[in-house]
XYZ file of C-alpha atoms in Angstrom:
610
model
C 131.805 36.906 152.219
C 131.433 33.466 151.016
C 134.662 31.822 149.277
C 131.986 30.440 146.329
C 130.944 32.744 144.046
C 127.364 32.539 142.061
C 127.827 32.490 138.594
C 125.107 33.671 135.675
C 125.669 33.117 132.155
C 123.568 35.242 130.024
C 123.537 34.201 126.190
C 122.620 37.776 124.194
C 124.368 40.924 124.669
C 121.923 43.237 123.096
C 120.081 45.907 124.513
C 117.698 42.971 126.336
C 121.024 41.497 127.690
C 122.171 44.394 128.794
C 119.200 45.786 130.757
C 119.546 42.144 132.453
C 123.409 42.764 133.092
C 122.174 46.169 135.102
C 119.464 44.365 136.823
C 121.914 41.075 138.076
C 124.123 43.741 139.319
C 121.685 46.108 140.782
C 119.725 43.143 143.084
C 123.063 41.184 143.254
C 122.730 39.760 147.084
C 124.935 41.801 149.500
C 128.133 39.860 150.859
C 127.879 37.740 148.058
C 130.508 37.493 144.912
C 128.673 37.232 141.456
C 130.196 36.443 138.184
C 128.490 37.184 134.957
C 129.446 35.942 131.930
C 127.577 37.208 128.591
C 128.239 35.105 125.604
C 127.390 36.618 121.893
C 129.587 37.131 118.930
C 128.833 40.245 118.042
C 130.129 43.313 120.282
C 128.147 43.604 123.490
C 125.501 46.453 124.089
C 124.640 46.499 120.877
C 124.318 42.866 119.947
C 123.048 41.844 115.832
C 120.375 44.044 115.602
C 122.060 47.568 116.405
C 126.132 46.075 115.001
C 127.975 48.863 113.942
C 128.468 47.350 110.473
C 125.070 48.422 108.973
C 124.559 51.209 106.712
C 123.667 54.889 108.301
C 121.148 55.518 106.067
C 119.368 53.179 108.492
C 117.440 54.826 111.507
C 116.057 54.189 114.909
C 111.999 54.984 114.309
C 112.213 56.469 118.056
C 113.368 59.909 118.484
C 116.415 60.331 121.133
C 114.346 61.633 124.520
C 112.162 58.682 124.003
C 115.497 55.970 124.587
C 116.969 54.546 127.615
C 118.798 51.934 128.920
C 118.676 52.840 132.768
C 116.711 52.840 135.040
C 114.857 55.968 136.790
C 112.683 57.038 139.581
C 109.559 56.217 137.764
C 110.106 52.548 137.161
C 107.940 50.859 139.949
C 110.283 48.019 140.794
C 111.832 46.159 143.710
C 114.816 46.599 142.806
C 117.629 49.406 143.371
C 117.805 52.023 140.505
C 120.888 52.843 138.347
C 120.417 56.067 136.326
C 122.366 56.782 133.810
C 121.934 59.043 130.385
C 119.132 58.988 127.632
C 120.842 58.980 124.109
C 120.279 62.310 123.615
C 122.101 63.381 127.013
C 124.924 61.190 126.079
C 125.689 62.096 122.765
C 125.715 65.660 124.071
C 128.833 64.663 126.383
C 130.423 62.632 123.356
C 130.025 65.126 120.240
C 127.449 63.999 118.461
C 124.877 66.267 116.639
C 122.063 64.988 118.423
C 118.736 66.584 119.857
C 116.276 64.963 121.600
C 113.491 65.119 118.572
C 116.335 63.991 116.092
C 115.761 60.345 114.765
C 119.404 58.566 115.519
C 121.167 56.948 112.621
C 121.469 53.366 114.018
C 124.814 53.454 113.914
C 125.117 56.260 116.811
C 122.576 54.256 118.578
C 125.307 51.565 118.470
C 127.974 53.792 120.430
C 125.332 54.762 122.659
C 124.539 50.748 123.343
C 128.187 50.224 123.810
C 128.946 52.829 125.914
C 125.951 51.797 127.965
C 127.278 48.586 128.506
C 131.280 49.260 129.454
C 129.428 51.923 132.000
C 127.505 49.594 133.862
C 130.181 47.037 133.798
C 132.261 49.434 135.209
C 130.185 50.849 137.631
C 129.673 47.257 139.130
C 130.773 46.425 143.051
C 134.129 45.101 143.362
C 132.277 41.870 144.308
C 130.596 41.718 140.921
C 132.488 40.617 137.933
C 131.355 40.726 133.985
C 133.256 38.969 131.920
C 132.338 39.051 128.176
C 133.086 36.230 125.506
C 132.575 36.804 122.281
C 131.243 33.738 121.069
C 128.096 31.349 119.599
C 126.528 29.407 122.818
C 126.245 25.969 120.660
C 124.724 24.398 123.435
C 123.654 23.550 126.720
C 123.543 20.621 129.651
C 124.044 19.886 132.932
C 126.729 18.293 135.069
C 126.015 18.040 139.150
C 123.071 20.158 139.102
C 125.474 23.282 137.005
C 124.353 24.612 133.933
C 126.940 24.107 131.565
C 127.139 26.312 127.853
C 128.880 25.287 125.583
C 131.067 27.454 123.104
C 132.011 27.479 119.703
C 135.316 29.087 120.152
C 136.921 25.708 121.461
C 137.351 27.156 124.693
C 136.327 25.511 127.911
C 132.520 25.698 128.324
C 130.938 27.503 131.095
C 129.542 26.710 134.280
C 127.038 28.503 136.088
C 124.488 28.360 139.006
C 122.293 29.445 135.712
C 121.239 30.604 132.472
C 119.902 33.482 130.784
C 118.796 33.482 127.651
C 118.549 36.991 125.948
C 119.465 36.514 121.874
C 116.585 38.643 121.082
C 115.697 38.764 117.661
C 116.710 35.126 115.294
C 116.829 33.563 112.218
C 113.892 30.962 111.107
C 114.106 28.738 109.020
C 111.483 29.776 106.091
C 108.291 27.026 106.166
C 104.824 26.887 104.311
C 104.120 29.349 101.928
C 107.571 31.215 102.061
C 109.580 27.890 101.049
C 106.477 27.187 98.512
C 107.671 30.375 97.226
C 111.579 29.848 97.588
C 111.465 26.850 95.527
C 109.414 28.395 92.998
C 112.063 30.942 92.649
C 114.688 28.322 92.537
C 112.636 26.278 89.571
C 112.473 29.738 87.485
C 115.387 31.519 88.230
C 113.734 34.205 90.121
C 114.650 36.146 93.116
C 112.552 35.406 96.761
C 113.353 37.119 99.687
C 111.607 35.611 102.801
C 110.932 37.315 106.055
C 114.028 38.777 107.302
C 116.766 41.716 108.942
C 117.337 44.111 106.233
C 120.404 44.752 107.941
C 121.377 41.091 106.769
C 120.211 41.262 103.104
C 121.911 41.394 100.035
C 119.815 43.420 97.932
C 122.631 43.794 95.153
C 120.613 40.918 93.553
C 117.358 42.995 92.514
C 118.377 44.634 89.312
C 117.919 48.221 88.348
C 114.946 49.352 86.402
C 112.783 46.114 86.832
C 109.640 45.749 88.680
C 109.940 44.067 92.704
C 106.907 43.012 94.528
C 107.547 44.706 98.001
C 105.166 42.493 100.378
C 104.751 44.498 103.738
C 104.895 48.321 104.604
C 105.881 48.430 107.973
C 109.632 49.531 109.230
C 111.464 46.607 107.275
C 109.561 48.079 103.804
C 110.794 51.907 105.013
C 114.352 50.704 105.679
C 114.316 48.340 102.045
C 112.668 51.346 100.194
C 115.847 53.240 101.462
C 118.616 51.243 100.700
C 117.041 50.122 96.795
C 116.596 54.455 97.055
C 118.859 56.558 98.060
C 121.564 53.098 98.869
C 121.816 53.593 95.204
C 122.739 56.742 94.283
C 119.253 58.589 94.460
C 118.939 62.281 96.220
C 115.888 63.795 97.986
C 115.688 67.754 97.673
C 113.702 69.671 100.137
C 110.791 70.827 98.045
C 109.513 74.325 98.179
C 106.348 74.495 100.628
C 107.305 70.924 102.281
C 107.723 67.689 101.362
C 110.770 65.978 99.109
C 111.797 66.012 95.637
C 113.263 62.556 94.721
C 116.590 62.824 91.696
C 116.905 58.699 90.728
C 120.270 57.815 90.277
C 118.793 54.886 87.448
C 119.789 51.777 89.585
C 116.274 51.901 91.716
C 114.172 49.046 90.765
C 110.682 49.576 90.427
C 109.166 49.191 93.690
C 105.537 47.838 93.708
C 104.501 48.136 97.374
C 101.087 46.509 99.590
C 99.780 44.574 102.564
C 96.961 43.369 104.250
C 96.188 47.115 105.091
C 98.045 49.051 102.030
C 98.648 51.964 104.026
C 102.677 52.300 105.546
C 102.802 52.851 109.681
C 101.163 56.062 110.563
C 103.986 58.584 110.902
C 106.223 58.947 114.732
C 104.178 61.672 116.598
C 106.850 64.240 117.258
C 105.659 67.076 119.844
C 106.656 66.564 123.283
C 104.009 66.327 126.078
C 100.489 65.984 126.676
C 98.106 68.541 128.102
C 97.366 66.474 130.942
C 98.559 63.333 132.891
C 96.928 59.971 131.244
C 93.778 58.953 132.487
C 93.950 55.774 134.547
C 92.278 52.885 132.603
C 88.634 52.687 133.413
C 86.878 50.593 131.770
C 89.342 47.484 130.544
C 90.526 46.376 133.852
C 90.787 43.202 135.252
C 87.129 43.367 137.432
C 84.973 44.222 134.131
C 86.794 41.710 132.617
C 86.407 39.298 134.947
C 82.615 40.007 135.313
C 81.794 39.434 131.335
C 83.800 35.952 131.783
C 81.328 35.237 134.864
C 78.981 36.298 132.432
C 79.758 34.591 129.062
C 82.287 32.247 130.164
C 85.460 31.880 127.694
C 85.374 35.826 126.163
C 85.714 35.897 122.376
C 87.781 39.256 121.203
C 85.250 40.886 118.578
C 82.122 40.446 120.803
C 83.631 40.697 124.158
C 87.348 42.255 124.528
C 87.228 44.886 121.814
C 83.945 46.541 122.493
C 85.686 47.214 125.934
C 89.062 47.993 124.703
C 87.861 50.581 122.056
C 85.983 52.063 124.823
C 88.989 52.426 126.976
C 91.118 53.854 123.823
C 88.751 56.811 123.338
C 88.749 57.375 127.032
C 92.294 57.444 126.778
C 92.310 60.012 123.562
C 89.231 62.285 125.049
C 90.716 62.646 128.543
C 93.763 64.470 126.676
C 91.555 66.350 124.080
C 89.224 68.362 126.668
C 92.149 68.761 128.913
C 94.586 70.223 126.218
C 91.366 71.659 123.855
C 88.703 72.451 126.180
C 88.016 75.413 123.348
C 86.739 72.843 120.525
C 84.797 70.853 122.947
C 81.095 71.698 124.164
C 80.647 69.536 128.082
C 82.969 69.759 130.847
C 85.126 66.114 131.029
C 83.128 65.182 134.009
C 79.983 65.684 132.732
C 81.057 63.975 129.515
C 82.677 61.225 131.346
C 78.607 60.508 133.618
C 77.199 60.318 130.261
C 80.053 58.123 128.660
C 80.548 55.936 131.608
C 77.063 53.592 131.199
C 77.062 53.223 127.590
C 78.762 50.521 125.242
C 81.198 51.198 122.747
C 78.140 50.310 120.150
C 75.346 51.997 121.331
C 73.989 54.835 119.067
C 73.799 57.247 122.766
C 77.647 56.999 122.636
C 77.856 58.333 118.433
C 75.427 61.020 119.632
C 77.105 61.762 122.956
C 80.255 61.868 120.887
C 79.164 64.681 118.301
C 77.528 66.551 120.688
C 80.689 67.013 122.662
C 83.278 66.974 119.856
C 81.762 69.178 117.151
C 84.438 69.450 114.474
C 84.667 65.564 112.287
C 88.497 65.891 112.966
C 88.685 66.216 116.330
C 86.339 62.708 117.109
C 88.291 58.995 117.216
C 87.490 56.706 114.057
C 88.939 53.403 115.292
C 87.125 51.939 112.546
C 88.988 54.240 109.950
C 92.351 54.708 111.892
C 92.738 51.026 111.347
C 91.741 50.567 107.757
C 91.875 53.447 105.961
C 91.559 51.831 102.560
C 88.581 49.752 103.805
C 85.619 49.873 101.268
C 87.359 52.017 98.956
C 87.553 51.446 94.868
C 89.509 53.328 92.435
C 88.542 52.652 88.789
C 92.413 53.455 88.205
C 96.031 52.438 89.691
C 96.762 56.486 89.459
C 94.122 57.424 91.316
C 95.139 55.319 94.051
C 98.729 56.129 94.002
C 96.908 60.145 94.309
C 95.128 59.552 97.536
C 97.966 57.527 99.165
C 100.090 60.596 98.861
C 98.011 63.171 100.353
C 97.255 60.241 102.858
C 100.712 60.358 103.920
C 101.158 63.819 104.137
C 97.862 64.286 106.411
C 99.658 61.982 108.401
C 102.816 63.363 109.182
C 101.349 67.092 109.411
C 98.681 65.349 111.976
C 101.612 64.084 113.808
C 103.636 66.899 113.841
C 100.877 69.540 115.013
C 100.096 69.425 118.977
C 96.744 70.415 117.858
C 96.413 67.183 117.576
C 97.843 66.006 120.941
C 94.656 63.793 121.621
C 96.614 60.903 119.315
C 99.658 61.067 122.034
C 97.195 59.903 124.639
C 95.866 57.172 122.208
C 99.475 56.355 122.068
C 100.474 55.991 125.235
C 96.809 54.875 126.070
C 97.791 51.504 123.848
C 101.490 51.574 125.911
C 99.318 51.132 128.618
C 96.470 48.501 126.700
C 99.758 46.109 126.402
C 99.871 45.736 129.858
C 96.298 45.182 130.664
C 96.042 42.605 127.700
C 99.005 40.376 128.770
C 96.384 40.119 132.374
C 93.832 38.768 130.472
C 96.006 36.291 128.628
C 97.433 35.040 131.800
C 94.266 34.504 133.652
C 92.928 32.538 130.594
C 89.976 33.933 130.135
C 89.757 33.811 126.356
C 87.476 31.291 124.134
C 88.981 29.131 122.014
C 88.211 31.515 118.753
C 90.117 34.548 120.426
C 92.889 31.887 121.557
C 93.403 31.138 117.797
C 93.601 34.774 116.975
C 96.834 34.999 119.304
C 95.186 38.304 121.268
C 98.894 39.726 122.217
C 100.034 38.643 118.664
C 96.574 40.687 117.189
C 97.673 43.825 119.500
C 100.996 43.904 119.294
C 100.196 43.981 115.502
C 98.272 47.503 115.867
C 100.672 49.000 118.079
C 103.433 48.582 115.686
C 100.999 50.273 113.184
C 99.607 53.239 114.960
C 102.069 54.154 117.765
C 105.660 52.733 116.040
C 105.898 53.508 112.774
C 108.776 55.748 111.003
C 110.566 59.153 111.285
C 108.264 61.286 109.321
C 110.728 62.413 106.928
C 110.774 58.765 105.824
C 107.748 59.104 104.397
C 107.712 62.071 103.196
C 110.535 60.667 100.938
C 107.982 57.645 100.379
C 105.597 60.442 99.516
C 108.576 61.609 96.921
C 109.584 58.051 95.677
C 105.971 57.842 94.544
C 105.802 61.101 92.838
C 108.723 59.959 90.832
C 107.349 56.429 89.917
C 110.008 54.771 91.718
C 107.468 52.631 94.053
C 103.940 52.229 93.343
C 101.202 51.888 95.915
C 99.391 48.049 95.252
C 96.752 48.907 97.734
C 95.155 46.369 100.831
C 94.267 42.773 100.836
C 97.184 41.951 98.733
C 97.960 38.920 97.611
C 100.896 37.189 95.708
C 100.772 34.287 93.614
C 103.106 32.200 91.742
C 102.875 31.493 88.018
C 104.226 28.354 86.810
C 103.152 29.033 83.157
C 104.834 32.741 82.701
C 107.868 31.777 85.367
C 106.657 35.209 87.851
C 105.493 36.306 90.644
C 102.164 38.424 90.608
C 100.858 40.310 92.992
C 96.996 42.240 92.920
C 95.315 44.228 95.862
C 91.686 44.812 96.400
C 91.265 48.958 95.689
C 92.525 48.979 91.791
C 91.650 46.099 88.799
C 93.972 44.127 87.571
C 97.892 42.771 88.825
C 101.708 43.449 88.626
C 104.023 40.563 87.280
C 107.611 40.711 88.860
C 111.003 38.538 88.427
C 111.818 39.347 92.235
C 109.604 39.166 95.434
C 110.445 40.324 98.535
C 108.553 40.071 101.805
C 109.456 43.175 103.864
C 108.624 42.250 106.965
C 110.649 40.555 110.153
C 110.113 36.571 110.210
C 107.589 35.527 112.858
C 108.605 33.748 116.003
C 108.816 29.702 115.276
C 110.378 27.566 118.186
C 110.166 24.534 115.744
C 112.266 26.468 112.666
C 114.501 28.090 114.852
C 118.034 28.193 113.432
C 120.370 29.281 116.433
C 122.506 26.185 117.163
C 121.656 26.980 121.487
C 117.624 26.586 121.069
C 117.370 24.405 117.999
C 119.764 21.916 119.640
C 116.953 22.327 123.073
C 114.071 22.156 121.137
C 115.230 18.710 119.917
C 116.183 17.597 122.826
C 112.817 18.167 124.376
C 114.515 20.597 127.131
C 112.403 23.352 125.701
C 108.646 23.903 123.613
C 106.369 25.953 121.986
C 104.505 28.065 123.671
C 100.856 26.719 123.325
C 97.222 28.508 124.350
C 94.234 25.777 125.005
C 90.768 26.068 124.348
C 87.929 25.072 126.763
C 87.464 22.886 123.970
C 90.731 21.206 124.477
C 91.820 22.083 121.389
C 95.827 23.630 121.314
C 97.031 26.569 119.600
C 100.648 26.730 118.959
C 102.191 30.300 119.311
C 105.680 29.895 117.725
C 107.375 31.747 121.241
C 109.515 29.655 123.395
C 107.591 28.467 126.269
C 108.030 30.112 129.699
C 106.621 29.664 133.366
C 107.245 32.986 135.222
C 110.344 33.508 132.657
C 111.441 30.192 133.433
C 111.961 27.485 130.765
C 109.586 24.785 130.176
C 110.325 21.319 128.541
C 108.378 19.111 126.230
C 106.748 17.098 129.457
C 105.995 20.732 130.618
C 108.503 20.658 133.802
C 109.880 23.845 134.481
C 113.251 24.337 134.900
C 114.352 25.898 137.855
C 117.980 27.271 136.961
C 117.153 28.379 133.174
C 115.299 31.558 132.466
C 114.528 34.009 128.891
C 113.515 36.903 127.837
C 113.471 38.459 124.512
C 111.047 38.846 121.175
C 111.164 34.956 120.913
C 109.458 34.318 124.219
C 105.995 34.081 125.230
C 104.118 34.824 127.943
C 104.963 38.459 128.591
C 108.634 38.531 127.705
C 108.761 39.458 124.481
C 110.195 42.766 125.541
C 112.761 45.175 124.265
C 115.552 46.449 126.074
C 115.127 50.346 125.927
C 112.341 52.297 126.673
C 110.931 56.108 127.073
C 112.566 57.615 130.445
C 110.576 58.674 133.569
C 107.701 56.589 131.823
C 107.360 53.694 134.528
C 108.913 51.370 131.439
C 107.333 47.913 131.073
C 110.650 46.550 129.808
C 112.736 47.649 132.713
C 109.967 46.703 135.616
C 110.106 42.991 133.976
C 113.855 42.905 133.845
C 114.157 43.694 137.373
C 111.498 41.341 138.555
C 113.276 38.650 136.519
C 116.497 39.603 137.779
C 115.535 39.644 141.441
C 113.439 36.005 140.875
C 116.969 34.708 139.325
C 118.754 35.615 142.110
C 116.423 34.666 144.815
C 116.812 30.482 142.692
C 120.408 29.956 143.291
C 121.204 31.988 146.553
């Protein structure tokens, strides 16, 4: 064994660190010693995001079967596997009352991250060594060819053969319109709250009984709607026949709540399996694709992608219906699938193919309405609106909740699937400059979150309840928020009821976007200055650039402001382009994205400095 050991520092000890930790380990060259240091101030496994100090009343929106940290026989990877226990098999073995359709508190997903990480620490080869510091990284150079990070504990900094960095989600500076807004809030004495963690805010400043403009309805609105809920003092009572009653405590602010689409997340599907493995993708793969750029040259995503990718959704949703439902359909699937196969996604032959084969309304896929369900509608009053978004909701979670249904699980995983393919086409650069200014993964991403990762359903049932009570009123879509200098308030109006809302406090619940050039950690906004690292950018055939706001990455490898790539520094995380913008757990026996690109990073790492 050589005398010289290879050393790794890897800066982020969440769940993305972590799965990179297992990965180092599991490829770590034979004969070899390998130290690993991982550098973050908060405890390891669980990093910010999933700390211990947060309240409970916070939950994971993935139910326990569907989390993992290790790896399985599934995964298609190089690389040796390391199984180890879904959260739900753990907290069996450590007395927790968890089942595997139970929504965790993130606070037990915390001792499961933990416990994850001292496991496959421990597990390591004698010749592989983790040693945790519990630190800032403030910085980092390079002395004879060793990467060298810097710490903010005043110890000696630490050199490595090279550098991994995993921080996974970060703080932004705010810019544009949300400092526009900030200072407006400064001048008048109002309270702003940009993008941000909810796990991080002090919402002890919005005041009982007055109106808040809640901006966003996606996880970070179900988890603020919580804490200005329940945090303070309310109760929710099971309700005869289903459903919550919501007791206020009378500290709840008013909670005025829209977004581009009005509608919250579509409720966590929560029955286990589908009738039938998932179809293999058919019609979005990379040959059509290819072909329609030999055709059209640069491919523009309403005219070109989508037609294709909506096609391939319903494929994916069909193939489960007539395999779990062959009762409510009228064609055997491969008869369906001949007629299907020539037409496009527009064509009137695929509306009537469609209704002959799926007779009942409920059982056929409306993209167009799953999307937008508000689209095109007007109510002459605010109550009438607040009236359909409750039964909305409660469609939803019974929809979700009844394997009747089962045909949206394969729409689900279908789009686990359409992430894959899309990140192909971005890659080979096939897009035109129009679909390149769209951000396609950005775009996607955007209706995964909506469709397939949205709450626990009893969240909004208690939305359902908080609305029933007048605690938050729904604004509707298209919303949009203005300042006004004359009253000193913010006022917010959406597109399916007349008139607006004023408000003394503002808050946009949503996560801050990705922005290289805001960033706040000391590490990457000292690089980004520097010029040792960029912005990921997409160019047009026009020549015209498109800045993403992701770190810039070549193969996970760091790329400078010349655009040399670095050989010895590597990231991964939700602040990296390119493909790495994963998390670090995933659905077991699932062939996880997340764990197949750890591992191939891993191994590439390894293969640099050996």
């Amino acid at each position: 064994m050589s005398s010289a050991p290879l050393t790794i520092v890897v800066v982020g000890a969440g769940p993305g660190g972590t799965v990179m930790v297992d990965r180092l380990i599991a490829n770590a060259p034979p004969g070899r010693r390998l130290e690993i240091h991982v550098v973050d101030p908060q405890p390891p496994g669980g990093g910010r995001t999933w700390r211990r100090e947060q309240s409970e009343l916070m939950w994971m929106n993935s139910q326990a079967v569907d989390v993992s940290l290790f790896t399985d026989t599934s995964v298609q990877m190089e690389g040796p596997i390391r199984p180890g226990p879904a959260i739900h098999e753990w907290a069996a073995e450590h007395g927790y009352d968890v089942t595997p359709a139970t929504f965790p508190p993130r606070v037990i997903q915390n001792a499961y991250l933990s416990w994850c990480f001292e496991y496959i620490v421990t597990s390591a080869p004698p010749e592989v060594t983790v040693q945790v510091h519990r630190a800032t990284a403030e910085a980092l150079t390079e002395a004879g060819g060793r990467q060298r990070v810097w710490l903010d504990d005043g110890g000696e900094p630490l050199d490595a053969d090279a550098v991994l960095l995993a921080q996974g989600y970060l703080d932004a500076a705010p810019g544009g319109v949300h400092q526009e807004l900030a200072d407006f809030a400064d001048a008048h004495g109002l309270v702003y709250v940009p993008p941000n963690y909810v796990a991080d805010l002090d919402l002890d400043m919005i005041p009982a009984g007055e109106p808040v403009i809640l901006r966003g309805m996606g996880l970070a609105f179900i988890d603020t709607m919580v804490l200005l809920a329940q945090g303070r003092g309310g109760r929710f009572e099971p309700r005869p026949g289903g459903g919550y009653v919501y007791h206020p405590s009378g500290a709840e602010p008013i909670m005025y709540a829209g977004s581009r689409r009005g509608i919250p997340n579509h409720s966590k599907i929560t029955y286990p399996e589908l009738g039938a493995p998932l179809a293999e993708p058919r019609y979005f793969v990379p040959d059509a694709v290819t072909g329609l750029h030999e055709q059209h040259g640069p491919l523009d995503l309403p005219r070109h992608l989508w037609p294709l990718m909506a096609k391939e959704l319903a494929h994916f949703y069909y193939h489960e219906l007539f395999a779990a439902h062959p009762e409510r359909v009228t064609l055997p699937w491969e008869k369906f699938l001949d007629r299907y196969d020539p037409l496009g996604w527009d064509d009137d032959e695929r509306i009537t193919l469609v209704e002959e084969a799926v007779p009942r309304r409920e059982d056929r896929l409306d993209l167009s309405y799953l999307l937008s369900p508000l689209e095109g509608l007007r109510f002459d009053d605010a109550e009438d609106l607040q009236q359909w978004l409750r039964a909305y909701i409660v469609a939803n979670v019974e929809r979700h909740a009844d394997p009747a249904h089962s045909a949206d699980l394969g729409l689900y995983k279908g789009l686990l699937v359409m992430l894959g393919l899309i990140l192909d086409v971005v890659n080979r650069g096939l897009l035109s400059a129009r679909s390149q200014a769209e951000d396609l993964m950005e775009w996607f991403q955007g209706v995964f979150s909506y469709y397939a990762s949205g709450p626990p359903p009893q969240r909004l049932l208690e939305l359902e309840a908080l609305s029933r009570a007048g605690i938050v009123r729904f604004l509707g879509g298209g919303v949009t928020v203005t300042a006004d200098p004359e009253a000193g308030l913010f006022r917010a109006c959406g597109t399916q009821v007349p008139g607006h809302v004023e408000a003394r406090a503002l808050i946009e619940s949503r996560l801050p976007a990705a922005s290289i050039t805001r960033v706040q950690d000391p590490l990457l906004r000292g690089l980004y200055d520097s010029g040792s690292i960029t912005e990921g950018v997409l160019t047009g055939p026009d020549g015209t650039t498109y800045r993403l706001g992701r770190l810039r990455v070549q193969n996970g490898r760091l790329v400078n402001a010349a655009g040399t790539v670095h050989p010895r520094r590597f990231a991964l995380g939700h602040w990296v382009g390119q493909g790495f913008t994963i998390a670090g757990f995933a659905r077991p026996h699932a062939n996880a994205f997340p764990f197949r690109i750890a591992d191939a990073l891993a191994r590439d790492l390894l293969s640099e400095i050996t």
